[in-house]
Amino acid sequence: MGTHTVKRLKDASERKTYFYRLLTDLEALEQMLKTGAFTTDPIHIGAEQEFCLVNKNWEPSDQAVEILEAINEPHFTAELTRYNLEINLDPIPLSGSCFSEMHKQLNTLLDYGQEVAEKFRNNIIITGILPTISTPYLKLSYMTPKERYKILSDAITEVKGSNMEVHIKGVDEINLHHDSIMYEGCNTSFQAHLQIDPDDFANTYNWAQAISGPVLSVCTNSPILMGRELWEETRIALFTQSVDTRKSTFLLNEREPRVGFGAAWAQGSAADFFKESIVRFRSLISTDFDPADSLEELKAGKAPKLSALNLHNGTVYPWNRLCYGRTHGKPHLRIENRYLPSGPTTSDEIANMMFWVGVMLGRPKDWEEIHKKMDFRDAKKNFFNAARYGMAAQFHWGEKIIPTKELLLEHFLPMAYKGLSRANVSRKDAEHYLGIIQNRINTQNGSEWMVKTYRELRKDFNAPEALRRLTASLFERSYKGYPVDAWKRGRSHEHKHTKKKQRVGDLMSTKIITAQEEDSAALVIGMMKWNDIHHLPILNNANRLVGMITWKDVEELGEDDRIYALSIQEVMRKNPKTLHPETLVQEAEEAMREQNLEGLPVVVEHILVGILTSNDIH
C-alpha cells in the first residue's frame, strides 16, 4: 500500500534527515542479512487486487472516495484515481489449499465491494485497462484527493522537466501528452507476492526475471487503450511511459525508466540490489519518521521498519520488485510480481498467480545460476515480446527459439506442477488452477477475447458505444465466474443502447482527411470528389484549424476555371464554428442549424480532433 503521509524532499534539512535514515536503513538491512535474522519458513504468499469503478454508462466513475468510505473495511484502500480502488489480501502460508482459500477471500471482498458500489449506481470491473477511459477522465480533477498522489505527481513532473509523453504503436498507434502521472491510473494489476530466501536472493530474483516473458504471454489482458488496438499487454508500455522521469535526451539523467525490466542480472545480496536502485533513481519524497532509527530499533531487539528504504522503493517500479516487510514482527523479503494484469475473472487471476509461484519454485537444477546460461538481453527481449504479441510470441529458451504454446505446455506447466508439489500445495488446487492455464493456452486469453469482441461490436457501433458495450460484457462475464477460455465473444444484441446524454466525442469521426491552407483549390476539391467528402477541414502550417470547405461551397464555385489558379485559403470558410468533444449532441445540432451546415469540426485547444456530421447523429 505504501506510506500515505509523504512530503516533498526539498530543503537541505529535510534531505539531511532523509538520507541519514536511508543510510541507517541500509546498514540495518546488511546486519540482518549477516546474522540470518530473516524468516524463511513457512513461505508466505500474498496479493493486491486493483480494480476499476464504472458508472451506469460503463464509463469511469468519480465516486471511489465515497464508495471507499461506505465500504469501511480495512482490506480496501484508495488508488491514484477516483475510479480505482485496491484490495490487500491477507498473507497466507504456502501450503495445502492456500490458493483456493485466497480465491474465496478475494471473491468475498469483491462481492462486498460490488454490493456497496451498486448503492452508488456503480459496478466493479477487473481488467488491465478499462476500455472506456478517455482523455477527460485523465484530468487532475479525477485524481484521488490525497496529498501523497499530488506530491508524487509534482515530484515526477519536476524531475522530468516537461510533459509526459505516451507513444505506443501496435495494430493502431497512440501519441499523447500529459502534465501529470494520471495515465498511470489507466493500469490495474493483480500484484502477486512470494516470500524468498535472502541467502539465495540473486539466483531467485534472476529466475523471476527469466520466466517473466513466458508467464506473461498467457496472462495478457490489456490490448485496447482509448479504442486503439496496441500491445497484447499495453499496460507494460503505458505504465513505463506514464511515470518516466527521463528527459528526452537521457543525457546526465536516469538511463533506465522508473518502470522497467532492469538493465542486467542481479548480483550480490539484497542490500546490493537496493543500493543499485538508490544510485540509479533519485529519491523524490520523504515522510515524518519515528524517533528511533533502524539501527536503534535493531539494538532494541525489534525488526526495523526501514521506512526510508521502503519509501524510495515505493517510487521505483520494476516488473519484479524486491520488497522488505515484516510478518508478525519478523522481517522477510519477497518478490512482488507487478506485470500480471487484473482480470478477466478472479479464477484467471488466481490461476495466473499459482502458475507463476509454481514455476518460481519448480526451477530445475539445469537452470540454477541462470545468469551464466542465458543472456540477460534475451530475457528482456522475451518479456517485451510477450507484452507485444501475447500468445503469438516466440521465446529464446535453452539456445532455441520456441513458440509460446510449446514452451508453456512442454516446459513451464510441468515445472509449475513440480514446484507446487514441493511446497505441499493441494493436488486438487493445482489441477484446478493450472487446468485453467492449460485451457487458456489451447483456446484464448483475455486480450484475444477482447480484441475479437471489440472488432465484432465495431461492425455495428461507433467506437465509444462499442467500448461501453465491451465493458458491459466484461462485467457480466466476469461475475458469472467462468474463466476466459470459456467466454464467447460479445455480440451486438447483448446490451441495450446505453441511455445517456450523448456528447460530440461519442459520435464524431476521427479518421479525417484534411488539407493545408496553401494547397490548390482544384486539388482539394478533387480530394473531396474522390473520397465523397462533404466537409473538409483546412489546417495551417502549425496544424491548427483555420478554415473549412463544404460541398455547398464547391457547388457555388461551379465549373469556374479560376479554381486552378487559387489556393484553398482563398475560397474556404475562415474561422469556422467549432465544437468540443464534451459538447452535448443536442447543442451541436442547434449549432449546425444556426450555421446552415451539415457538419462541424471538433477542436481541443485549437487542435482538430474530429468532425461531427448530421450522418453521425442520425
XYZ file of C-alpha atoms in Angstrom:
618
model
C 0.000 0.000 0.000
C 2.898 2.376 0.639
C 3.268 5.280 3.030
C 0.217 7.516 2.903
C 1.721 10.595 4.602
C 4.510 11.972 2.431
C 6.107 15.312 1.616
C 8.421 16.770 -0.988
C 12.123 16.197 -0.497
C 13.252 19.792 -0.908
C 15.155 21.807 1.689
C 18.619 20.903 2.992
C 17.421 19.971 6.481
C 14.765 17.608 5.089
C 17.247 15.947 2.745
C 19.814 15.537 5.543
C 17.265 13.738 7.727
C 16.007 11.571 4.878
C 19.423 10.441 3.665
C 20.593 9.712 7.200
C 17.551 7.444 7.616
C 18.168 5.842 4.224
C 21.788 5.022 5.084
C 20.900 3.653 8.524
C 18.191 1.523 6.887
C 20.771 0.021 4.544
C 23.200 -0.622 7.410
C 20.464 -2.307 9.450
C 19.476 -4.428 6.439
C 23.062 -5.576 5.949
C 23.338 -6.521 9.619
C 20.115 -8.547 9.439
C 21.346 -10.361 6.329
C 24.675 -11.224 8.003
C 23.035 -12.535 11.178
C 20.333 -14.540 9.375
C 17.555 -12.557 11.022
C 15.076 -13.107 8.194
C 12.262 -15.601 8.457
C 12.162 -18.190 5.661
C 9.745 -20.826 6.921
C 6.882 -21.092 6.340
C 6.905 -19.356 2.962
C 4.037 -16.869 2.661
C 2.201 -15.623 -0.408
C 0.020 -12.532 -0.764
C -1.714 -10.420 -3.379
C -3.166 -6.999 -4.150
C -6.244 -6.614 -6.341
C -6.607 -3.312 -8.186
C -9.979 -2.693 -9.810
C -11.990 -0.046 -11.651
C -15.326 1.546 -10.810
C -17.723 2.483 -13.604
C -20.966 4.439 -13.588
C -24.290 3.396 -15.088
C -22.983 4.265 -18.581
C -19.995 1.888 -18.147
C -17.622 4.855 -18.078
C -15.109 5.732 -15.319
C -16.777 6.725 -12.064
C -15.796 9.713 -9.922
C -17.048 8.204 -6.659
C -14.206 5.979 -5.433
C -13.634 8.157 -2.363
C -17.281 7.988 -1.312
C -17.526 4.264 -2.074
C -14.361 3.523 -0.090
C -15.793 5.416 2.871
C -19.042 3.458 2.624
C -17.177 0.144 2.325
C -15.368 0.929 5.587
C -13.310 -2.277 5.512
C -9.537 -2.313 6.215
C -8.671 -4.582 3.268
C -9.768 -1.831 0.855
C -7.631 1.224 0.138
C -7.520 4.193 -2.233
C -5.667 4.338 -5.523
C -4.465 7.175 -7.787
C -7.770 8.000 -9.478
C -11.380 8.482 -8.453
C -12.294 5.366 -10.425
C -9.779 2.912 -8.904
C -9.593 1.095 -5.584
C -7.397 -1.705 -4.253
C -7.903 -4.763 -2.068
C -4.988 -6.066 0.013
C -5.434 -9.767 0.660
C -4.133 -11.371 3.839
C -0.704 -13.047 3.570
C -1.095 -16.808 3.872
C 1.348 -19.745 4.278
C 2.110 -21.505 1.008
C 0.701 -24.996 1.516
C -2.438 -27.105 1.202
C -5.463 -25.258 -0.198
C -3.908 -21.790 0.191
C -4.819 -20.705 -3.354
C -8.493 -21.664 -3.112
C -8.617 -20.009 0.323
C -7.141 -16.826 -1.160
C -9.647 -17.068 -4.014
C -12.510 -17.343 -1.546
C -11.362 -14.256 0.371
C -10.933 -12.309 -2.876
C -14.436 -13.188 -4.085
C -15.942 -12.329 -0.695
C -14.300 -8.903 -0.643
C -15.148 -8.124 -4.275
C -18.766 -9.189 -3.761
C -18.978 -6.879 -0.763
C -17.387 -4.055 -2.723
C -19.855 -4.613 -5.564
C -22.773 -4.595 -3.132
C -21.700 -1.179 -1.807
C -20.857 0.145 -5.280
C -24.352 -0.699 -6.524
C -25.801 1.702 -3.944
C -23.947 4.434 -5.844
C -25.141 3.030 -9.196
C -21.574 1.837 -9.858
C -20.078 -1.506 -10.871
C -16.673 -3.095 -10.284
C -14.655 -4.074 -13.358
C -11.477 -6.155 -13.127
C -9.440 -5.625 -16.285
C -5.918 -4.472 -17.110
C -7.044 -1.234 -18.798
C -10.635 -0.042 -18.604
C -11.839 0.202 -22.237
C -13.928 3.353 -21.663
C -11.113 5.513 -20.239
C -10.581 8.586 -22.412
C -8.825 11.936 -22.110
C -11.478 13.715 -19.988
C -11.002 11.110 -17.224
C -7.272 11.850 -17.016
C -7.656 15.409 -15.771
C -6.321 16.288 -12.322
C -9.914 16.617 -11.122
C -10.073 12.791 -11.334
C -7.030 12.341 -9.080
C -7.911 10.963 -5.637
C -7.749 13.932 -3.221
C -4.932 12.522 -1.100
C -1.854 14.665 -0.765
C 0.542 11.777 -1.465
C -0.653 11.443 -5.076
C -0.341 15.136 -5.896
C 3.089 15.334 -4.232
C 4.398 12.311 -6.154
C 2.961 13.595 -9.438
C 4.541 17.026 -8.938
C 7.888 15.490 -7.992
C 7.984 13.262 -11.069
C 6.972 16.020 -13.488
C 9.522 18.371 -11.929
C 12.332 15.850 -12.430
C 11.114 15.174 -15.965
C 11.155 18.913 -16.712
C 8.439 18.610 -19.368
C 5.082 16.998 -20.017
C 4.732 13.227 -20.009
C 4.732 11.674 -23.473
C 2.956 8.446 -24.327
C 3.621 6.899 -27.721
C 2.622 3.276 -28.300
C 2.428 1.564 -31.666
C 0.674 -1.727 -32.277
C -2.043 -2.511 -34.805
C -3.053 1.098 -34.187
C -0.986 3.928 -32.775
C -1.485 6.420 -29.958
C 0.508 9.574 -29.224
C -0.432 11.540 -26.105
C 0.984 14.329 -23.945
C 0.081 14.964 -20.328
C 1.123 17.197 -17.450
C 0.768 14.661 -14.615
C 1.094 10.947 -13.866
C -2.634 10.326 -14.379
C -2.020 7.881 -17.225
C -0.689 5.542 -14.541
C -4.289 5.325 -13.312
C -5.315 3.594 -16.546
C -3.462 0.478 -15.370
C -4.896 -2.050 -12.953
C -2.983 -5.164 -11.947
C -3.165 -8.241 -9.768
C 0.098 -7.989 -7.851
C 1.319 -11.341 -6.545
C 3.833 -11.648 -3.679
C 6.136 -14.589 -2.956
C 8.417 -14.731 0.074
C 12.015 -15.699 -0.783
C 15.164 -16.900 0.963
C 17.627 -13.968 1.294
C 20.585 -16.381 1.115
C 19.584 -17.327 -2.444
C 18.469 -13.854 -3.454
C 20.353 -13.333 -6.738
C 19.514 -16.778 -8.174
C 15.858 -16.436 -7.180
C 15.465 -12.904 -8.493
C 17.202 -13.716 -11.773
C 14.934 -16.730 -12.238
C 11.912 -14.460 -11.704
C 13.268 -12.219 -14.462
C 13.946 -15.114 -16.832
C 10.434 -16.595 -16.619
C 8.581 -13.258 -16.859
C 8.050 -13.299 -20.620
C 6.628 -16.815 -20.965
C 4.434 -16.382 -17.862
C 3.076 -13.034 -19.099
C 2.264 -14.352 -22.578
C -0.682 -16.473 -21.434
C -1.929 -13.842 -18.958
C -2.253 -10.746 -21.203
C -5.496 -8.805 -20.768
C -4.909 -5.175 -21.836
C -4.957 -4.851 -25.637
C -7.023 -1.665 -26.010
C -6.427 1.923 -24.903
C -8.891 4.637 -25.929
C -10.299 2.495 -28.711
C -6.890 1.654 -30.213
C -5.555 -1.874 -30.528
C -1.993 -1.629 -29.250
C 0.027 -4.318 -27.443
C -1.482 -7.533 -26.098
C -0.450 -6.186 -22.667
C -0.494 -2.437 -23.312
C -0.031 -1.800 -19.568
C 3.664 -2.617 -19.942
C 4.269 0.269 -22.344
C 1.732 2.638 -20.798
C 2.928 2.342 -17.199
C 6.555 2.663 -18.298
C 5.898 5.949 -20.069
C 3.376 7.396 -17.605
C 5.951 7.864 -14.810
C 9.098 8.187 -16.919
C 11.335 10.847 -15.326
C 13.972 10.726 -18.068
C 14.439 13.762 -20.272
C 14.216 13.071 -23.968
C 17.993 13.232 -24.423
C 18.725 10.859 -21.491
C 21.984 12.823 -21.030
C 23.246 13.111 -17.430
C 19.938 11.653 -16.380
C 18.438 8.295 -15.424
C 19.212 5.856 -18.242
C 16.513 3.368 -17.278
C 12.828 4.187 -16.746
C 11.494 4.010 -13.181
C 9.116 1.361 -14.504
C 11.181 -1.269 -16.243
C 12.646 -4.723 -16.588
C 16.127 -3.762 -15.451
C 19.499 -3.482 -17.161
C 21.376 -6.625 -16.061
C 21.197 -9.777 -13.972
C 21.161 -9.170 -10.212
C 24.429 -9.745 -8.363
C 25.367 -9.843 -4.700
C 22.933 -9.519 -1.821
C 19.522 -7.927 -1.450
C 21.257 -4.920 0.130
C 23.403 -4.550 -3.005
C 20.227 -4.631 -5.101
C 18.641 -1.813 -3.080
C 21.865 0.204 -3.235
C 21.846 -0.010 -7.023
C 18.277 1.261 -7.098
C 19.259 4.251 -4.941
C 22.194 5.025 -7.226
C 20.145 4.745 -10.421
C 16.987 6.563 -9.289
C 16.909 9.770 -7.315
C 14.766 9.961 -4.206
C 11.609 12.028 -4.685
C 9.648 12.133 -1.419
C 10.066 11.892 2.346
C 7.871 11.461 5.423
C 7.836 12.140 9.161
C 9.954 9.352 10.617
C 9.616 7.672 14.002
C 12.041 8.978 16.650
C 14.148 5.781 16.711
C 16.163 4.966 13.594
C 16.590 1.447 12.189
C 19.846 0.701 13.994
C 18.332 1.751 17.324
C 15.324 -0.492 16.689
C 17.643 -3.356 15.818
C 19.653 -2.910 19.043
C 16.375 -2.977 20.977
C 15.637 -6.418 19.538
C 12.951 -5.201 17.119
C 12.638 -5.774 13.406
C 13.052 -2.251 11.965
C 10.540 -0.715 9.557
C 13.224 0.528 7.122
C 10.830 3.410 6.389
C 13.152 5.481 4.190
C 14.250 2.495 2.128
C 10.661 1.347 1.626
C 9.667 4.891 0.710
C 12.296 5.038 -2.017
C 11.433 1.523 -3.162
C 7.789 2.577 -3.494
C 8.708 5.136 -6.181
C 10.634 2.657 -8.344
C 8.561 0.094 -10.232
C 10.489 -2.866 -11.692
C 8.145 -5.504 -13.023
C 9.674 -7.864 -10.468
C 10.106 -5.722 -7.376
C 12.097 -6.798 -4.317
C 10.264 -5.810 -1.132
C 11.138 -5.785 2.554
C 8.390 -6.358 5.085
C 7.501 -7.760 8.481
C 5.192 -10.664 9.279
C 4.169 -10.997 12.927
C 7.099 -8.776 13.872
C 9.677 -10.830 11.922
C 11.461 -9.442 8.823
C 11.128 -11.081 5.425
C 11.997 -10.456 1.783
C 9.597 -11.101 -1.050
C 9.292 -10.609 -4.795
C 6.290 -8.644 -5.968
C 5.131 -9.635 -9.450
C 3.765 -6.405 -10.957
C 3.242 -7.471 -14.567
C 0.140 -9.646 -14.072
C -2.977 -7.703 -15.156
C -6.304 -7.569 -13.374
C -8.993 -9.943 -14.613
C -10.703 -11.126 -16.631
C -12.028 -13.176 -13.685
C -10.809 -13.934 -10.191
C -10.345 -17.568 -11.295
C -7.990 -16.402 -14.034
C -6.083 -14.197 -11.592
C -5.537 -16.929 -9.006
C -4.538 -19.312 -11.814
C -2.005 -16.754 -13.088
C -0.561 -16.381 -9.606
C -0.361 -20.122 -9.000
C 1.319 -20.632 -12.379
C 3.956 -18.014 -11.516
C 4.554 -19.349 -7.986
C 4.779 -22.922 -9.277
C 7.367 -22.043 -11.922
C 9.306 -19.964 -9.380
C 9.528 -22.952 -7.012
C 9.944 -25.559 -9.750
C 13.238 -24.202 -11.062
C 15.158 -27.216 -12.440
C 18.756 -27.833 -11.391
C 19.788 -27.268 -15.013
C 18.653 -23.647 -14.653
C 20.477 -22.827 -11.432
C 22.677 -19.734 -11.834
C 20.723 -18.753 -14.911
C 22.877 -15.648 -15.324
C 25.624 -17.978 -16.583
C 23.345 -19.786 -19.019
C 21.115 -17.122 -20.540
C 21.902 -13.688 -21.933
C 20.036 -11.022 -19.960
C 19.042 -9.305 -23.194
C 17.253 -12.462 -24.289
C 15.247 -12.490 -21.040
C 14.388 -8.826 -21.548
C 13.500 -9.422 -25.193
C 11.266 -12.325 -24.161
C 9.384 -10.062 -21.766
C 8.662 -7.342 -24.293
C 7.802 -9.876 -26.996
C 5.192 -11.311 -24.619
C 3.812 -7.841 -23.887
C 3.539 -7.041 -27.597
C 2.368 -10.342 -29.029
C 0.970 -12.402 -26.135
C 0.338 -15.994 -27.174
C 1.737 -15.275 -30.648
C 5.219 -14.614 -29.236
C 8.291 -16.774 -29.646
C 10.935 -17.036 -26.929
C 14.663 -17.559 -26.590
C 14.928 -20.552 -24.267
C 17.731 -23.082 -23.907
C 19.634 -21.983 -27.027
C 16.459 -22.321 -29.102
C 13.608 -20.113 -30.256
C 10.411 -21.803 -29.079
C 6.752 -20.849 -29.790
C 4.692 -19.882 -26.738
C 2.360 -22.894 -26.782
C 5.203 -25.410 -26.956
C 7.258 -23.694 -24.233
C 4.338 -23.434 -21.820
C 2.845 -26.892 -22.347
C 6.070 -28.890 -22.529
C 8.294 -26.988 -20.120
C 6.547 -24.463 -17.870
C 3.390 -26.359 -16.863
C 5.303 -29.490 -15.762
C 7.709 -27.196 -13.923
C 4.798 -25.492 -12.138
C 3.295 -28.828 -11.026
C 6.652 -29.903 -9.570
C 7.155 -26.608 -7.746
C 3.696 -26.710 -6.172
C 4.177 -30.345 -5.160
C 7.437 -29.413 -3.398
C 5.504 -26.755 -1.455
C 2.820 -29.304 -0.475
C 0.109 -27.386 -2.296
C -3.111 -29.381 -2.627
C -3.116 -31.550 -5.764
C -6.779 -30.660 -6.241
C -5.957 -26.946 -6.221
C -3.020 -27.425 -8.573
C -5.041 -29.411 -11.106
C -7.916 -26.920 -10.973
C -5.978 -23.689 -11.418
C -3.230 -24.994 -13.688
C -6.017 -26.607 -15.711
C -7.322 -23.081 -16.316
C -3.894 -22.093 -17.639
C -3.747 -25.160 -19.890
C -7.217 -24.499 -21.296
C -6.276 -20.880 -21.947
C -3.109 -21.903 -23.799
C -5.252 -24.066 -26.085
C -8.060 -21.534 -26.623
C -7.802 -17.815 -25.838
C -6.596 -15.393 -23.174
C -8.202 -12.107 -22.126
C -6.546 -9.979 -24.792
C -7.623 -12.275 -27.604
C -11.238 -12.311 -26.394
C -11.312 -8.544 -26.001
C -9.944 -7.797 -29.479
C -12.354 -10.240 -31.154
C -15.308 -8.791 -29.272
C -14.367 -5.162 -29.939
C -13.941 -5.801 -33.667
C -17.341 -7.521 -33.730
C -19.018 -4.594 -31.948
C -17.365 -2.043 -34.259
C -19.291 -3.538 -37.168
C -22.489 -2.065 -35.733
C -21.416 0.790 -33.423
C -19.071 3.735 -33.294
C -16.022 3.402 -31.055
C -17.416 4.970 -27.831
C -20.587 2.866 -27.896
C -18.635 -0.285 -28.800
C -16.289 0.351 -25.859
C -19.221 0.788 -23.474
C -20.758 -2.479 -24.652
C -17.379 -4.206 -24.395
C -17.096 -3.037 -20.782
C -20.611 -4.269 -20.028
C -19.676 -7.665 -21.481
C -16.564 -7.780 -19.302
C -18.660 -7.141 -16.206
C -21.353 -9.705 -16.969
C -18.945 -12.496 -17.902
C -16.590 -11.779 -15.021
C -19.310 -12.178 -12.407
C -20.555 -15.424 -13.896
C -17.177 -16.780 -12.802
C -16.272 -18.864 -15.855
C -12.583 -18.432 -16.831
C -11.922 -16.512 -20.029
C -11.088 -19.627 -22.058
C -14.840 -20.469 -21.972
C -16.056 -16.986 -22.982
C -17.874 -16.479 -26.247
C -17.258 -13.178 -27.946
C -19.683 -10.359 -27.125
C -22.448 -9.719 -29.646
C -24.149 -6.501 -30.704
C -27.576 -7.587 -29.464
C -26.443 -8.436 -25.918
C -26.852 -4.967 -24.425
C -29.445 -2.319 -24.924
C -28.270 1.098 -26.063
C -26.755 2.889 -23.099
C -29.107 5.679 -22.176
C -27.068 8.801 -21.623
C -26.831 12.355 -22.797
C -24.585 11.802 -25.758
C -21.710 14.152 -26.336
C -19.959 15.086 -29.534
C -16.972 12.890 -28.646
C -19.282 9.849 -28.591
C -20.312 10.260 -32.222
C -17.641 12.264 -34.054
C -15.470 10.760 -36.776
C -11.749 10.773 -36.032
C -10.471 9.428 -39.340
C -10.407 12.713 -41.184
C -8.914 13.890 -44.457
C -7.574 17.437 -44.150
C -5.839 19.953 -46.420
C -3.274 22.693 -45.842
C -4.237 26.312 -46.463
C -1.670 26.740 -49.273
C -2.987 23.696 -51.194
C -4.517 24.196 -54.613
C -8.278 24.695 -54.536
C -8.617 22.341 -57.505
C -6.639 19.646 -55.699
C -8.731 19.947 -52.524
C -11.972 19.800 -54.479
C -10.623 16.749 -56.286
C -9.855 15.122 -52.926
C -13.445 15.721 -51.841
C -14.831 14.191 -55.046
C -12.527 11.156 -54.930
C -13.459 10.365 -51.338
C -17.121 11.500 -51.412
C -16.379 14.021 -48.633
C -18.815 16.847 -47.949
C -16.843 18.639 -45.218
C -13.084 19.069 -45.293
C -11.132 20.978 -42.577
C -8.221 23.217 -43.570
C -5.092 23.499 -41.382
C -2.202 25.968 -41.291
C 1.498 25.075 -41.106
C 1.198 24.638 -37.314
C -1.625 22.141 -37.920
C -4.160 24.483 -36.328
C -7.659 24.644 -37.790
C -8.087 27.817 -39.867
C -10.976 27.019 -42.161
C -13.324 24.512 -43.745
C -14.799 23.911 -47.155
C -18.134 22.184 -47.709
C -19.760 20.623 -50.733
C -22.148 23.585 -50.845
C -19.133 25.850 -51.307
C -17.888 23.613 -54.136
C -21.267 23.742 -55.880
C -21.306 27.534 -55.647
C -17.911 27.662 -57.388
C -19.371 25.591 -60.210
C -17.069 24.957 -63.168
C -15.131 28.206 -62.690
C -11.672 27.631 -64.219
C -10.227 30.072 -61.697
C -10.032 27.320 -59.118
C -6.844 26.121 -60.866
C -5.168 29.412 -60.017
C -6.500 29.736 -56.478
C -5.324 28.287 -53.178
C -7.942 26.727 -50.925
C -7.286 29.586 -48.476
C -8.941 31.959 -50.932
C -12.224 30.041 -51.123
C -12.541 28.302 -47.731
C -14.797 29.418 -44.863
C -12.419 31.132 -42.472
C -12.562 30.637 -38.678
C -15.441 28.176 -38.800
C -17.707 27.475 -35.869
C -16.261 24.556 -33.871
C -17.432 22.031 -31.305
C -15.717 20.495 -28.272
C -15.834 16.726 -27.609
C -17.752 17.415 -24.366
C -20.459 19.452 -26.130
C -23.876 17.788 -25.917
C -25.076 16.418 -29.261
C -28.324 18.388 -28.921
C -26.316 21.623 -28.692
C -24.250 20.557 -31.703
C -27.405 20.028 -33.781
C -28.592 23.522 -32.867
C -25.215 24.983 -33.873
C -25.408 23.218 -37.242
C -28.872 24.639 -37.868
C -27.739 28.149 -36.966
C -24.774 27.852 -39.353
C -26.888 26.134 -42.023
C -24.280 23.346 -42.160
C -24.426 19.563 -42.114
C -21.123 19.193 -40.251
C -18.744 20.995 -37.882
C -15.108 20.405 -36.877
C -14.340 19.280 -33.321
C -11.412 21.051 -31.672
C -9.487 20.890 -28.390
C -7.186 23.872 -27.755
C -7.092 24.771 -31.475
C -6.151 21.205 -32.438
C -8.555 19.321 -34.708
C -9.591 16.024 -33.095
C -12.631 15.056 -35.160
C -15.613 16.129 -37.222
C -19.314 15.688 -36.484
C -21.819 15.487 -39.331
C -25.549 15.001 -39.451
C -24.893 11.442 -40.673
C -23.015 10.706 -37.429
C -26.011 11.898 -35.398
C -28.692 10.141 -37.376
